[in-house]
Amino acid sequence: MKNLKSLLGVAFSTLITFGAVAQSKTGFHVLKDIKINSTGGWDYITVDGADKRIYTSHGNQVNVLSTVTGDSVGYIPNTPGVHGIALVKALGKGYISAGRANAVVVFDLKTFAVLSQIPVGQNPDAIFYDDFSKKIVTCNGRSKDATIVDPVSDKVVATVPLGDKPETAVSDGKGKIFINGEGTSTVIVVDANSYKEITRYKINGGESPSGLDIDRKTNRLFIGCGDTKTMVVMDAANGKTVGTYPIGGTDGVVFDPGLKIAYASNGEGTISAVKEVSADKFEFIENIPTEPSARTIGIDIITHKLYLPAAKTEPGVPTATNANPRPKQIPGTFHIIEVGK
């Protein structure tokens, strides 16, 4: 009996260990590709899980797709240098940062008709809706500032000087806006009531931050740093680094509050997943294979699926003035990768 008990104990321990290993993976993989029959570059992607829509920047327009069928629902044209898309569903309007126009394009969420164009800072890049202040915020790369727009009046109400190239911004939902400063590798904290800078945190463990998201419950920031290929988890209350984790050359980060997982999309062709065990404990889970060029990411927090724009590329042709040109997109290959269980 003693030997049997010992064997049973070993077997039970093995099962527990195996279960822990099995649960350490996300189980995520590429589910399908959603093709878009047009050419052009891309940047951010926004997913509306409630209305089952994908908004993806592409060329000089925004393509709108169904998350259920992958079919085209519509598009918003004339958005030169398009970067990101923010939704204000209570007002039935969407906002697109058009970098080359130095403007935000306002459109109707039902008809996709363009309603107006709002001049903002120079080269607006990332854009989001702060549900605390109920304002649209644009990160303007060339003028190194943030523009605050009231979506009720569609008027600019403030410009926040940053003194650094802003990459991405998020809100804690309680009155603070956090903005990645790419040049100085800092997080700039802005008061969402006064639109004034409160402080800035030096990022310890990463350089050239791009992707950014937040867990509002634990007040933790997830910062994707492309140059150092690290995800830095930061305490949003004081700027202290809670942990750093290896990722790839990322340009996008999203956090799933239901699964408590932060994802970084890497241009090499992977998604790095980091699990939040508690406010002060995080674990790297795995790199989920996608495909090269899939460097930005959107999330459906209802279905927990991830969406990444991508395209096949070929090497650029070197010239006398550019010995290392960027890869060229192969026409007709642009698509959205859907990742999930």
Short mmCIF file of the C-alpha atoms (twelve columns), coordinates in Angstrom:
data_MODEL
# 
_entry.id   MODEL 
# 
loop_
_atom_site.group_PDB 
_atom_site.id 
_atom_site.type_symbol 
_atom_site.label_atom_id 
_atom_site.label_alt_id 
_atom_site.label_comp_id 
_atom_site.label_asym_id 
_atom_site.label_seq_id 
_atom_site.Cartn_x 
_atom_site.Cartn_y 
_atom_site.Cartn_z 
_atom_site.pdbx_PDB_model_num 
ATOM 1   C CA . MET A 1   0.000   0.000  0.000   1 
ATOM 2   C CA . LYS A 2   2.828   2.349  0.839   1 
ATOM 3   C CA . ASN A 3   4.387   1.830  -2.616  1 
ATOM 4   C CA . LEU A 4   0.981   2.210  -4.287  1 
ATOM 5   C CA . LYS A 5   0.371   5.465  -2.433  1 
ATOM 6   C CA . SER A 6   3.795   6.671  -3.485  1 
ATOM 7   C CA . LEU A 7   3.125   5.815  -7.136  1 
ATOM 8   C CA . LEU A 8   -0.285  7.456  -7.029  1 
ATOM 9   C CA . GLY A 9   1.303   10.555 -5.524  1 
ATOM 10  C CA . VAL A 10  3.882   10.715 -8.288  1 
ATOM 11  C CA . ALA A 11  1.189   10.224 -10.936 1 
ATOM 12  C CA . PHE A 12  -1.007  12.936 -9.419  1 
ATOM 13  C CA . SER A 13  1.960   15.288 -9.195  1 
ATOM 14  C CA . THR A 14  2.785   14.580 -12.850 1 
ATOM 15  C CA . LEU A 15  -0.786  15.360 -13.889 1 
ATOM 16  C CA . ILE A 16  -0.691  18.655 -12.009 1 
ATOM 17  C CA . THR A 17  2.633   19.552 -13.602 1 
ATOM 18  C CA . PHE A 18  1.362   18.603 -17.071 1 
ATOM 19  C CA . GLY A 19  -1.805  20.623 -16.508 1 
ATOM 20  C CA . ALA A 20  0.242   23.665 -15.472 1 
ATOM 21  C CA . VAL A 21  2.378   23.362 -18.587 1 
ATOM 22  C CA . ALA A 22  -0.682  22.899 -20.804 1 
ATOM 23  C CA . GLN A 23  -2.365  25.952 -19.294 1 
ATOM 24  C CA . SER A 24  0.764   28.037 -19.812 1 
ATOM 25  C CA . LYS A 25  -0.072  28.289 -23.531 1 
ATOM 26  C CA . THR A 26  -2.825  30.459 -24.975 1 
ATOM 27  C CA . GLY A 27  -4.075  27.893 -27.458 1 
ATOM 28  C CA . PHE A 28  -4.248  30.730 -29.984 1 
ATOM 29  C CA . HIS A 29  -3.446  30.230 -33.655 1 
ATOM 30  C CA . VAL A 30  -4.319  31.747 -37.017 1 
ATOM 31  C CA . LEU A 31  -7.972  31.000 -37.753 1 
ATOM 32  C CA . LYS A 32  -8.345  32.626 -41.165 1 
ATOM 33  C CA . ASP A 33  -7.222  35.370 -43.517 1 
ATOM 34  C CA . ILE A 34  -9.645  38.091 -44.586 1 
ATOM 35  C CA . LYS A 35  -8.619  39.433 -47.979 1 
ATOM 36  C CA . ILE A 36  -9.024  43.067 -49.022 1 
ATOM 37  C CA . ASN A 37  -8.889  43.751 -52.761 1 
ATOM 38  C CA . SER A 38  -6.990  47.018 -52.823 1 
ATOM 39  C CA . THR A 39  -3.409  48.179 -52.460 1 
ATOM 40  C CA . GLY A 40  -1.607  50.572 -50.162 1 
ATOM 41  C CA . GLY A 41  0.136   50.737 -46.820 1 
ATOM 42  C CA . TRP A 42  -1.521  50.407 -43.442 1 
ATOM 43  C CA . ASP A 43  -1.175  51.223 -39.763 1 
ATOM 44  C CA . TYR A 44  -3.705  50.812 -36.941 1 
ATOM 45  C CA . ILE A 45  -6.762  48.589 -36.778 1 
ATOM 46  C CA . THR A 46  -9.810  49.040 -34.515 1 
ATOM 47  C CA . VAL A 47  -12.260 46.242 -33.670 1 
ATOM 48  C CA . ASP A 48  -15.817 46.866 -32.469 1 
ATOM 49  C CA . GLY A 49  -16.892 43.573 -30.927 1 
ATOM 50  C CA . ALA A 50  -20.413 44.735 -30.084 1 
ATOM 51  C CA . ASP A 51  -21.249 45.717 -33.667 1 
ATOM 52  C CA . LYS A 52  -19.020 42.985 -35.117 1 
ATOM 53  C CA . ARG A 53  -16.946 45.329 -37.252 1 
ATOM 54  C CA . ILE A 54  -13.296 45.765 -38.122 1 
ATOM 55  C CA . TYR A 55  -11.975 49.190 -39.103 1 
ATOM 56  C CA . THR A 56  -8.570  48.996 -40.768 1 
ATOM 57  C CA . SER A 57  -6.440  51.772 -42.197 1 
ATOM 58  C CA . HIS A 58  -5.321  51.022 -45.743 1 
ATOM 59  C CA . GLY A 59  -3.905  53.254 -48.420 1 
ATOM 60  C CA . ASN A 60  -5.851  56.522 -48.232 1 
ATOM 61  C CA . GLN A 61  -9.044  55.018 -46.875 1 
ATOM 62  C CA . VAL A 62  -10.476 52.956 -44.036 1 
ATOM 63  C CA . ASN A 63  -11.947 49.556 -44.901 1 
ATOM 64  C CA . VAL A 64  -14.821 48.283 -42.758 1 
ATOM 65  C CA . LEU A 65  -15.316 44.513 -42.513 1 
ATOM 66  C CA . SER A 66  -17.611 42.092 -40.722 1 
ATOM 67  C CA . THR A 67  -15.975 40.012 -37.988 1 
ATOM 68  C CA . VAL A 68  -18.553 37.286 -38.663 1 
ATOM 69  C CA . THR A 69  -18.239 36.808 -42.422 1 
ATOM 70  C CA . GLY A 70  -15.139 38.810 -43.290 1 
ATOM 71  C CA . ASP A 71  -17.171 40.559 -45.993 1 
ATOM 72  C CA . SER A 72  -16.760 44.247 -46.744 1 
ATOM 73  C CA . VAL A 73  -19.334 46.422 -45.007 1 
ATOM 74  C CA . GLY A 74  -18.127 49.685 -46.492 1 
ATOM 75  C CA . TYR A 75  -15.245 52.134 -46.558 1 
ATOM 76  C CA . ILE A 76  -14.386 55.733 -45.748 1 
ATOM 77  C CA . PRO A 77  -12.440 57.386 -48.602 1 
ATOM 78  C CA . ASN A 78  -10.158 60.433 -48.778 1 
ATOM 79  C CA . THR A 79  -8.151  59.933 -45.585 1 
ATOM 80  C CA . PRO A 80  -4.619  60.798 -46.816 1 
ATOM 81  C CA . GLY A 81  -1.863  59.290 -44.709 1 
ATOM 82  C CA . VAL A 82  -4.414  57.403 -42.611 1 
ATOM 83  C CA . HIS A 83  -3.186  56.023 -39.283 1 
ATOM 84  C CA . GLY A 84  -5.877  55.242 -36.696 1 
ATOM 85  C CA . ILE A 85  -9.605  55.054 -36.057 1 
ATOM 86  C CA . ALA A 86  -11.509 56.003 -32.892 1 
ATOM 87  C CA . LEU A 87  -15.213 55.363 -32.297 1 
ATOM 88  C CA . VAL A 88  -17.708 57.455 -30.304 1 
ATOM 89  C CA . LYS A 89  -20.700 55.178 -30.468 1 
ATOM 90  C CA . ALA A 90  -22.913 57.293 -28.209 1 
ATOM 91  C CA . LEU A 91  -22.782 60.018 -30.865 1 
ATOM 92  C CA . GLY A 92  -22.782 57.655 -33.844 1 
ATOM 93  C CA . LYS A 93  -19.490 59.037 -35.142 1 
ATOM 94  C CA . GLY A 94  -16.000 57.802 -35.956 1 
ATOM 95  C CA . TYR A 95  -12.732 59.746 -36.113 1 
ATOM 96  C CA . ILE A 96  -9.779  59.000 -38.404 1 
ATOM 97  C CA . SER A 97  -6.291  60.497 -38.095 1 
ATOM 98  C CA . ALA A 98  -5.192  61.585 -41.582 1 
ATOM 99  C CA . GLY A 99  -1.475  62.233 -41.185 1 
ATOM 100 C CA . ARG A 100 -0.743  63.872 -44.515 1 
ATOM 101 C CA . ALA A 101 -3.765  66.169 -44.216 1 
ATOM 102 C CA . ASN A 102 -2.862  67.249 -40.634 1 
ATOM 103 C CA . ALA A 103 -6.491  66.601 -39.843 1 
ATOM 104 C CA . VAL A 104 -9.066  64.289 -38.301 1 
ATOM 105 C CA . VAL A 105 -11.774 62.991 -40.626 1 
ATOM 106 C CA . VAL A 106 -15.200 62.600 -38.986 1 
ATOM 107 C CA . PHE A 107 -17.585 59.979 -40.389 1 
ATOM 108 C CA . ASP A 108 -21.029 58.543 -39.705 1 
ATOM 109 C CA . LEU A 109 -20.919 55.065 -38.145 1 
ATOM 110 C CA . LYS A 110 -24.066 53.939 -39.989 1 
ATOM 111 C CA . THR A 111 -23.581 55.309 -43.484 1 
ATOM 112 C CA . PHE A 112 -19.770 55.813 -43.442 1 
ATOM 113 C CA . ALA A 113 -20.358 59.214 -44.999 1 
ATOM 114 C CA . VAL A 114 -17.696 61.815 -44.231 1 
ATOM 115 C CA . LEU A 115 -19.222 64.503 -42.011 1 
ATOM 116 C CA . SER A 116 -16.359 66.956 -41.561 1 
ATOM 117 C CA . GLN A 117 -12.613 67.428 -41.333 1 
ATOM 118 C CA . ILE A 118 -10.969 68.957 -38.242 1 
ATOM 119 C CA . PRO A 119 -7.499  70.566 -38.487 1 
ATOM 120 C CA . VAL A 120 -5.225  69.296 -35.702 1 
ATOM 121 C CA . GLY A 121 -1.441  69.134 -35.159 1 
ATOM 122 C CA . GLN A 122 1.110   68.061 -37.731 1 
ATOM 123 C CA . ASN A 123 1.058   64.413 -38.806 1 
ATOM 124 C CA . PRO A 124 -1.581  63.007 -36.432 1 
ATOM 125 C CA . ASP A 125 -0.793  59.342 -35.829 1 
ATOM 126 C CA . ALA A 126 -2.450  57.365 -33.033 1 
ATOM 127 C CA . ILE A 127 -5.956  58.468 -32.018 1 
ATOM 128 C CA . PHE A 128 -8.317  57.322 -29.262 1 
ATOM 129 C CA . TYR A 129 -11.485 58.254 -27.395 1 
ATOM 130 C CA . ASP A 130 -11.060 58.977 -23.696 1 
ATOM 131 C CA . ASP A 131 -14.275 57.854 -22.043 1 
ATOM 132 C CA . PHE A 132 -13.464 59.846 -18.883 1 
ATOM 133 C CA . SER A 133 -13.162 63.310 -20.430 1 
ATOM 134 C CA . LYS A 134 -15.329 62.261 -23.384 1 
ATOM 135 C CA . LYS A 135 -12.787 63.733 -25.765 1 
ATOM 136 C CA . ILE A 136 -10.865 62.548 -28.819 1 
ATOM 137 C CA . VAL A 137 -7.075  62.634 -28.419 1 
ATOM 138 C CA . THR A 138 -4.618  62.633 -31.328 1 
ATOM 139 C CA . CYS A 139 -0.860  62.036 -31.053 1 
ATOM 140 C CA . ASN A 140 0.798   64.410 -33.509 1 
ATOM 141 C CA . GLY A 141 4.230   63.134 -34.488 1 
ATOM 142 C CA . ARG A 142 5.703   66.087 -36.357 1 
ATOM 143 C CA . SER A 143 4.446   68.903 -34.126 1 
ATOM 144 C CA . LYS A 144 5.214   66.827 -31.009 1 
ATOM 145 C CA . ASP A 145 1.942   67.541 -29.272 1 
ATOM 146 C CA . ALA A 146 -1.515  66.113 -28.608 1 
ATOM 147 C CA . THR A 147 -4.763  67.625 -29.854 1 
ATOM 148 C CA . ILE A 148 -7.924  67.383 -27.732 1 
ATOM 149 C CA . VAL A 149 -11.187 67.422 -29.718 1 
ATOM 150 C CA . ASP A 150 -14.718 67.671 -28.320 1 
ATOM 151 C CA . PRO A 151 -16.784 65.174 -30.370 1 
ATOM 152 C CA . VAL A 152 -20.028 66.953 -29.503 1 
ATOM 153 C CA . SER A 153 -18.995 70.152 -31.266 1 
ATOM 154 C CA . ASP A 154 -16.136 68.667 -33.335 1 
ATOM 155 C CA . LYS A 155 -13.968 71.573 -32.209 1 
ATOM 156 C CA . VAL A 156 -10.398 71.557 -30.887 1 
ATOM 157 C CA . VAL A 157 -10.512 72.476 -27.195 1 
ATOM 158 C CA . ALA A 158 -6.822  72.151 -26.304 1 
ATOM 159 C CA . THR A 159 -3.347  71.410 -27.607 1 
ATOM 160 C CA . VAL A 160 -0.908  69.743 -25.216 1 
ATOM 161 C CA . PRO A 161 2.799   70.401 -25.972 1 
ATOM 162 C CA . LEU A 162 4.850   67.250 -25.351 1 
ATOM 163 C CA . GLY A 163 8.360   68.057 -26.573 1 
ATOM 164 C CA . ASP A 164 8.672   64.512 -27.889 1 
ATOM 165 C CA . LYS A 165 7.202   62.431 -30.686 1 
ATOM 166 C CA . PRO A 166 4.057   60.824 -29.244 1 
ATOM 167 C CA . GLU A 167 3.338   57.279 -30.393 1 
ATOM 168 C CA . THR A 168 0.269   55.923 -28.588 1 
ATOM 169 C CA . ALA A 169 -2.032  57.107 -25.792 1 
ATOM 170 C CA . VAL A 170 -4.401  55.416 -23.342 1 
ATOM 171 C CA . SER A 171 -6.587  56.510 -20.430 1 
ATOM 172 C CA . ASP A 172 -6.967  55.058 -16.957 1 
ATOM 173 C CA . GLY A 173 -10.657 56.065 -16.995 1 
ATOM 174 C CA . LYS A 174 -10.116 58.118 -13.840 1 
ATOM 175 C CA . GLY A 175 -8.645  61.351 -15.171 1 
ATOM 176 C CA . LYS A 176 -5.169  60.534 -16.450 1 
ATOM 177 C CA . ILE A 177 -3.948  60.069 -20.007 1 
ATOM 178 C CA . PHE A 178 -0.679  58.237 -20.656 1 
ATOM 179 C CA . ILE A 179 1.305   58.934 -23.836 1 
ATOM 180 C CA . ASN A 180 4.392   57.127 -25.126 1 
ATOM 181 C CA . GLY A 181 7.260   59.506 -25.914 1 
ATOM 182 C CA . GLU A 182 9.285   57.697 -28.554 1 
ATOM 183 C CA . GLY A 183 12.389  59.899 -28.694 1 
ATOM 184 C CA . THR A 184 13.122  60.057 -24.978 1 
ATOM 185 C CA . SER A 185 11.627  56.666 -24.051 1 
ATOM 186 C CA . THR A 186 9.249   58.154 -21.527 1 
ATOM 187 C CA . VAL A 187 5.591   57.939 -20.574 1 
ATOM 188 C CA . ILE A 188 4.039   61.403 -20.409 1 
ATOM 189 C CA . VAL A 189 1.132   61.751 -17.971 1 
ATOM 190 C CA . VAL A 190 -1.535  64.338 -18.822 1 
ATOM 191 C CA . ASP A 191 -4.463  65.529 -16.698 1 
ATOM 192 C CA . ALA A 192 -7.695  64.767 -18.578 1 
ATOM 193 C CA . ASN A 193 -9.481  67.694 -16.917 1 
ATOM 194 C CA . SER A 194 -6.980  70.520 -17.377 1 
ATOM 195 C CA . TYR A 195 -5.144  69.042 -20.414 1 
ATOM 196 C CA . LYS A 196 -1.845  69.857 -18.697 1 
ATOM 197 C CA . GLU A 197 1.165   67.623 -18.220 1 
ATOM 198 C CA . ILE A 198 1.363   66.182 -14.698 1 
ATOM 199 C CA . THR A 199 4.646   64.322 -14.868 1 
ATOM 200 C CA . ARG A 200 6.643   61.966 -17.049 1 
ATOM 201 C CA . TYR A 201 8.164   58.589 -16.285 1 
ATOM 202 C CA . LYS A 202 11.425  57.350 -17.742 1 
ATOM 203 C CA . ILE A 203 10.929  53.822 -19.084 1 
ATOM 204 C CA . ASN A 204 13.351  51.500 -17.305 1 
ATOM 205 C CA . GLY A 205 14.055  48.423 -19.418 1 
ATOM 206 C CA . GLY A 206 12.947  49.540 -22.875 1 
ATOM 207 C CA . GLU A 207 13.628  52.080 -25.601 1 
ATOM 208 C CA . SER A 208 11.617  53.574 -28.465 1 
ATOM 209 C CA . PRO A 209 8.117   52.814 -27.112 1 
ATOM 210 C CA . SER A 210 5.319   52.367 -29.637 1 
ATOM 211 C CA . GLY A 211 2.451   50.094 -28.564 1 
ATOM 212 C CA . LEU A 212 0.669   50.877 -25.301 1 
ATOM 213 C CA . ASP A 213 -2.302  49.581 -23.334 1 
ATOM 214 C CA . ILE A 214 -3.502  49.524 -19.735 1 
ATOM 215 C CA . ASP A 215 -5.211  47.291 -17.203 1 
ATOM 216 C CA . ARG A 216 -7.459  49.771 -15.450 1 
ATOM 217 C CA . LYS A 217 -8.164  47.441 -12.528 1 
ATOM 218 C CA . THR A 218 -4.523  46.965 -11.507 1 
ATOM 219 C CA . ASN A 219 -3.321  50.306 -12.942 1 
ATOM 220 C CA . ARG A 220 -0.589  48.626 -14.979 1 
ATOM 221 C CA . LEU A 221 0.713   49.912 -18.306 1 
ATOM 222 C CA . PHE A 222 1.947   47.530 -21.014 1 
ATOM 223 C CA . ILE A 223 4.564   49.265 -23.156 1 
ATOM 224 C CA . GLY A 224 5.916   47.703 -26.350 1 
ATOM 225 C CA . CYS A 225 9.471   48.905 -27.018 1 
ATOM 226 C CA . GLY A 226 10.557  48.084 -30.561 1 
ATOM 227 C CA . ASP A 227 14.261  48.984 -30.436 1 
ATOM 228 C CA . THR A 228 14.989  46.799 -27.401 1 
ATOM 229 C CA . LYS A 229 12.317  44.212 -28.255 1 
ATOM 230 C CA . THR A 230 10.887  44.279 -24.774 1 
ATOM 231 C CA . MET A 231 7.476   44.667 -23.176 1 
ATOM 232 C CA . VAL A 232 7.765   46.822 -20.078 1 
ATOM 233 C CA . VAL A 233 5.044   46.515 -17.437 1 
ATOM 234 C CA . MET A 234 4.849   49.790 -15.506 1 
ATOM 235 C CA . ASP A 235 2.968   50.902 -12.402 1 
ATOM 236 C CA . ALA A 236 0.929   53.817 -13.746 1 
ATOM 237 C CA . ALA A 237 0.822   55.428 -10.289 1 
ATOM 238 C CA . ASN A 238 4.562   56.022 -9.986  1 
ATOM 239 C CA . GLY A 239 6.312   54.914 -13.193 1 
ATOM 240 C CA . LYS A 240 8.138   52.019 -11.560 1 
ATOM 241 C CA . THR A 241 8.903   48.998 -13.725 1 
ATOM 242 C CA . VAL A 242 7.113   45.885 -12.521 1 
ATOM 243 C CA . GLY A 243 8.715   43.593 -15.119 1 
ATOM 244 C CA . THR A 244 10.265  43.364 -18.586 1 
ATOM 245 C CA . TYR A 245 9.613   40.557 -21.076 1 
ATOM 246 C CA . PRO A 246 11.192  39.599 -24.426 1 
ATOM 247 C CA . ILE A 247 9.103   40.288 -27.516 1 
ATOM 248 C CA . GLY A 248 9.897   41.207 -31.138 1 
ATOM 249 C CA . GLY A 249 10.010  44.352 -33.225 1 
ATOM 250 C CA . THR A 250 6.581   45.493 -32.139 1 
ATOM 251 C CA . ASP A 251 4.377   48.372 -33.226 1 
ATOM 252 C CA . GLY A 252 1.198   47.433 -31.370 1 
ATOM 253 C CA . VAL A 253 0.072   46.253 -27.926 1 
ATOM 254 C CA . VAL A 254 -3.408  45.292 -26.697 1 
ATOM 255 C CA . PHE A 255 -4.622  44.015 -23.334 1 
ATOM 256 C CA . ASP A 256 -7.477  41.567 -22.866 1 
ATOM 257 C CA . PRO A 257 -9.115  42.381 -19.494 1 
ATOM 258 C CA . GLY A 258 -11.085 39.134 -19.529 1 
ATOM 259 C CA . LEU A 259 -8.150  36.784 -20.090 1 
ATOM 260 C CA . LYS A 260 -5.660  39.080 -18.320 1 
ATOM 261 C CA . ILE A 261 -3.185  38.776 -21.193 1 
ATOM 262 C CA . ALA A 262 -1.209  41.513 -22.939 1 
ATOM 263 C CA . TYR A 263 -0.286  40.898 -26.579 1 
ATOM 264 C CA . ALA A 264 2.461   42.558 -28.621 1 
ATOM 265 C CA . SER A 265 2.345   42.222 -32.421 1 
ATOM 266 C CA . ASN A 266 5.808   41.777 -33.906 1 
ATOM 267 C CA . GLY A 267 6.842   42.513 -37.472 1 
ATOM 268 C CA . GLU A 268 8.905   39.335 -37.564 1 
ATOM 269 C CA . GLY A 269 5.663   37.359 -37.650 1 
ATOM 270 C CA . THR A 270 4.689   36.597 -34.051 1 
ATOM 271 C CA . ILE A 271 2.449   37.793 -31.245 1 
ATOM 272 C CA . SER A 272 4.137   37.808 -27.821 1 
ATOM 273 C CA . ALA A 273 1.725   37.005 -24.971 1 
ATOM 274 C CA . VAL A 274 2.332   38.068 -21.350 1 
ATOM 275 C CA . LYS A 275 -0.028  36.881 -18.608 1 
ATOM 276 C CA . GLU A 276 -1.002  39.064 -15.649 1 
ATOM 277 C CA . VAL A 277 -1.134  36.717 -12.652 1 
ATOM 278 C CA . SER A 278 -1.557  39.579 -10.192 1 
ATOM 279 C CA . ALA A 279 -0.765  43.287 -10.067 1 
ATOM 280 C CA . ASP A 280 2.864   42.501 -9.277  1 
ATOM 281 C CA . LYS A 281 3.353   39.164 -11.007 1 
ATOM 282 C CA . PHE A 282 3.514   38.621 -14.757 1 
ATOM 283 C CA . GLU A 283 4.648   35.685 -16.872 1 
ATOM 284 C CA . PHE A 284 5.732   35.409 -20.478 1 
ATOM 285 C CA . ILE A 285 3.523   32.733 -22.069 1 
ATOM 286 C CA . GLU A 286 4.585   32.223 -25.683 1 
ATOM 287 C CA . ASN A 287 5.126   33.640 -29.162 1 
ATOM 288 C CA . ILE A 288 2.101   32.900 -31.357 1 
ATOM 289 C CA . PRO A 289 3.072   32.520 -35.053 1 
ATOM 290 C CA . THR A 290 1.412   34.941 -37.488 1 
ATOM 291 C CA . GLU A 291 3.361   36.165 -40.525 1 
ATOM 292 C CA . PRO A 292 6.020   38.791 -41.300 1 
ATOM 293 C CA . SER A 293 4.709   42.376 -41.627 1 
ATOM 294 C CA . ALA A 294 1.873   41.831 -39.093 1 
ATOM 295 C CA . ARG A 295 3.119   44.576 -36.770 1 
ATOM 296 C CA . THR A 296 -0.133  46.229 -35.568 1 
ATOM 297 C CA . ILE A 297 -2.993  44.604 -33.719 1 
ATOM 298 C CA . GLY A 298 -6.631  45.019 -32.695 1 
ATOM 299 C CA . ILE A 299 -8.684  43.041 -30.202 1 
ATOM 300 C CA . ASP A 300 -12.300 41.979 -29.859 1 
ATOM 301 C CA . ILE A 301 -12.668 41.868 -26.079 1 
ATOM 302 C CA . ILE A 302 -15.976 40.009 -26.403 1 
ATOM 303 C CA . THR A 303 -14.723 37.027 -28.430 1 
ATOM 304 C CA . HIS A 304 -11.068 37.487 -27.330 1 
ATOM 305 C CA . LYS A 305 -9.956  37.251 -30.963 1 
ATOM 306 C CA . LEU A 306 -7.031  39.253 -32.334 1 
ATOM 307 C CA . TYR A 307 -6.827  40.922 -35.750 1 
ATOM 308 C CA . LEU A 308 -3.643  41.945 -37.550 1 
ATOM 309 C CA . PRO A 309 -3.215  43.659 -40.937 1 
ATOM 310 C CA . ALA A 310 -0.490  42.138 -43.132 1 
ATOM 311 C CA . ALA A 311 0.664   41.746 -46.723 1 
ATOM 312 C CA . LYS A 312 3.228   39.766 -48.661 1 
ATOM 313 C CA . THR A 313 6.340   41.769 -49.533 1 
ATOM 314 C CA . GLU A 314 9.374   41.561 -51.767 1 
ATOM 315 C CA . PRO A 315 12.780  43.217 -51.331 1 
ATOM 316 C CA . GLY A 316 13.027  46.810 -52.472 1 
ATOM 317 C CA . VAL A 317 15.416  47.745 -55.264 1 
ATOM 318 C CA . PRO A 318 18.516  49.632 -53.980 1 
ATOM 319 C CA . THR A 319 19.297  52.964 -55.613 1 
ATOM 320 C CA . ALA A 320 22.195  55.407 -55.506 1 
ATOM 321 C CA . THR A 321 20.459  57.415 -52.802 1 
ATOM 322 C CA . ASN A 322 18.924  54.521 -50.863 1 
ATOM 323 C CA . ALA A 323 21.052  51.422 -50.435 1 
ATOM 324 C CA . ASN A 324 18.573  49.745 -48.071 1 
ATOM 325 C CA . PRO A 325 15.038  50.431 -49.317 1 
ATOM 326 C CA . ARG A 326 11.979  49.229 -47.472 1 
ATOM 327 C CA . PRO A 327 10.335  46.017 -48.713 1 
ATOM 328 C CA . LYS A 328 7.663   46.503 -51.373 1 
ATOM 329 C CA . GLN A 329 4.128   45.244 -50.925 1 
ATOM 330 C CA . ILE A 330 3.091   42.665 -53.490 1 
ATOM 331 C CA . PRO A 331 -0.143  43.972 -55.060 1 
ATOM 332 C CA . GLY A 332 -3.291  42.061 -54.136 1 
ATOM 333 C CA . THR A 333 -1.870  40.443 -50.988 1 
ATOM 334 C CA . PHE A 334 -3.211  42.763 -48.274 1 
ATOM 335 C CA . HIS A 335 -5.345  40.923 -45.730 1 
ATOM 336 C CA . ILE A 336 -6.401  40.740 -42.088 1 
ATOM 337 C CA . ILE A 337 -5.199  37.808 -39.988 1 
ATOM 338 C CA . GLU A 338 -7.727  36.529 -37.425 1 
ATOM 339 C CA . VAL A 339 -6.154  34.812 -34.420 1 
ATOM 340 C CA . GLY A 340 -7.976  32.930 -31.668 1 
ATOM 341 C CA . LYS A 341 -8.813  29.496 -30.329 1 
# 
